[in-house]
Amino acid sequence: MKVALIHDFFTQIGGAEKVLQVFHELFPRAPVFTIVYDRDEVGNTFNHLDIRPSFIQKLPGGVKHYKWYLTLMPVAIEQFDLSLYDTVLSDSSAYSKGIVVRPETLHICYCHAPTRYLWNDTHKYTEELKQPRIIKSLLPLFLHNIRIWDYMAAKRVDRFIANSGAVAQRIKKYYNQESEVIYPPVEVNKYQISDKTDNYFLIVSRLRPYKRVDLAIEAFNALGFPLKIIGIGEEYKKLKKMAKKNIEFLGPLCDEEKKKYLSRCIAFIHPQEEDFGITAVEAMASGRPVIAYRRGGALETIKEGITGTFFEDQTPWSLVDIVRDFKPEKFDSQKIRQEVLKFDISLFKEKVKNFVENAYEEHKKKFEF
């Protein structure tokens, strides 16, 4: 079985990129097709992959300002020639599910989410976009056309895998397609329980608007409790200006440092709605409880009173109420870690490998005459 991998963009290292790395471990000879590849941003992480970017890579500003070419992205993904492959596995939260293949080629899409700014977050995306008024007024027209393409592109997929039950519901709602849930891989064995806990709460996140770190900062400004924030992003300056002295920004730490902070925090703060939420699971793999907004993938990874607790409204004051009365001694680190073993990378590999092989055998039978 000759396999190709498709990935939206190599412009950061996040959950989708970690999934792609595991796909490549399962299919090490598979080339990776993508819209753009920014080596400066991702470093040497993907040097061992045969990465084949689209024509947007060569356009003026195509790598650093690829969002300029939003309307060209459907064309870019459709122009990849995948006629030599038996199976194509796309790793998608945007465009990679839109590839065009022969009828005989099986296309499986591992879907992190139906494209957020086209569907469930479209109004928020337009509102928060930092662009001149004229561009913001025209954007809904462009998004409407891409939304039509996105819906049709989803119909080309033979089999969907959703990264959570929440995403499976959205795949059904927006694309009217069924999917099987396989949770993303977490390297649980890399995280260990510490024999001591320090006096701070912790956030590990890219500093982007939808991550709602601003909400947590407002809450901890009011509480005065110590909060440490690991990560970098477009909102760094704004958030740092908001924060009082009890809040410390640690920047983008290496994995070893991040693991140390995860294992010693009082609790991990998860103020955003995520499709799954890998970092929250990493905190639980370190034996620490999570305080999360009661929406999205957190409902599938966190057990109330066992691995963490929830705040109901996505407001600073709802979070304040929970953090102020939080009792970390009520949580057992060993039990917390035990609960997240089901998300280990080894199980992910096994499930994906079996899914792809079984789907391929079923697909082949359609073309046996």
Tab-separated table of N, CA, C and O in Angstrom, residues 138 196 223 291 332:
chain	number	residue	atom	x	y	z
A	138	LEU	N	-15.557	43.063	3.347
A	138	LEU	CA	-15.560	42.180	2.172
A	138	LEU	C	-15.336	40.713	2.548
A	138	LEU	O	-15.686	39.816	1.780
A	196	LYS	N	6.901	16.825	44.924
A	196	LYS	CA	6.604	18.095	45.582
A	196	LYS	C	5.730	18.953	44.680
A	196	LYS	O	5.742	18.819	43.462
A	223	LEU	N	-7.725	37.701	41.945
A	223	LEU	CA	-7.434	36.796	43.052
A	223	LEU	C	-6.115	37.125	43.758
A	223	LEU	O	-5.978	36.925	44.975
A	291	ILE	N	-8.392	22.697	35.913
A	291	ILE	CA	-9.585	23.542	36.065
A	291	ILE	C	-9.928	24.046	34.671
A	291	ILE	O	-9.179	24.831	34.086
A	332	ASP	N	-6.032	12.873	43.954
A	332	ASP	CA	-4.981	11.863	44.071
A	332	ASP	C	-4.196	11.823	42.759
A	332	ASP	O	-4.745	11.474	41.709
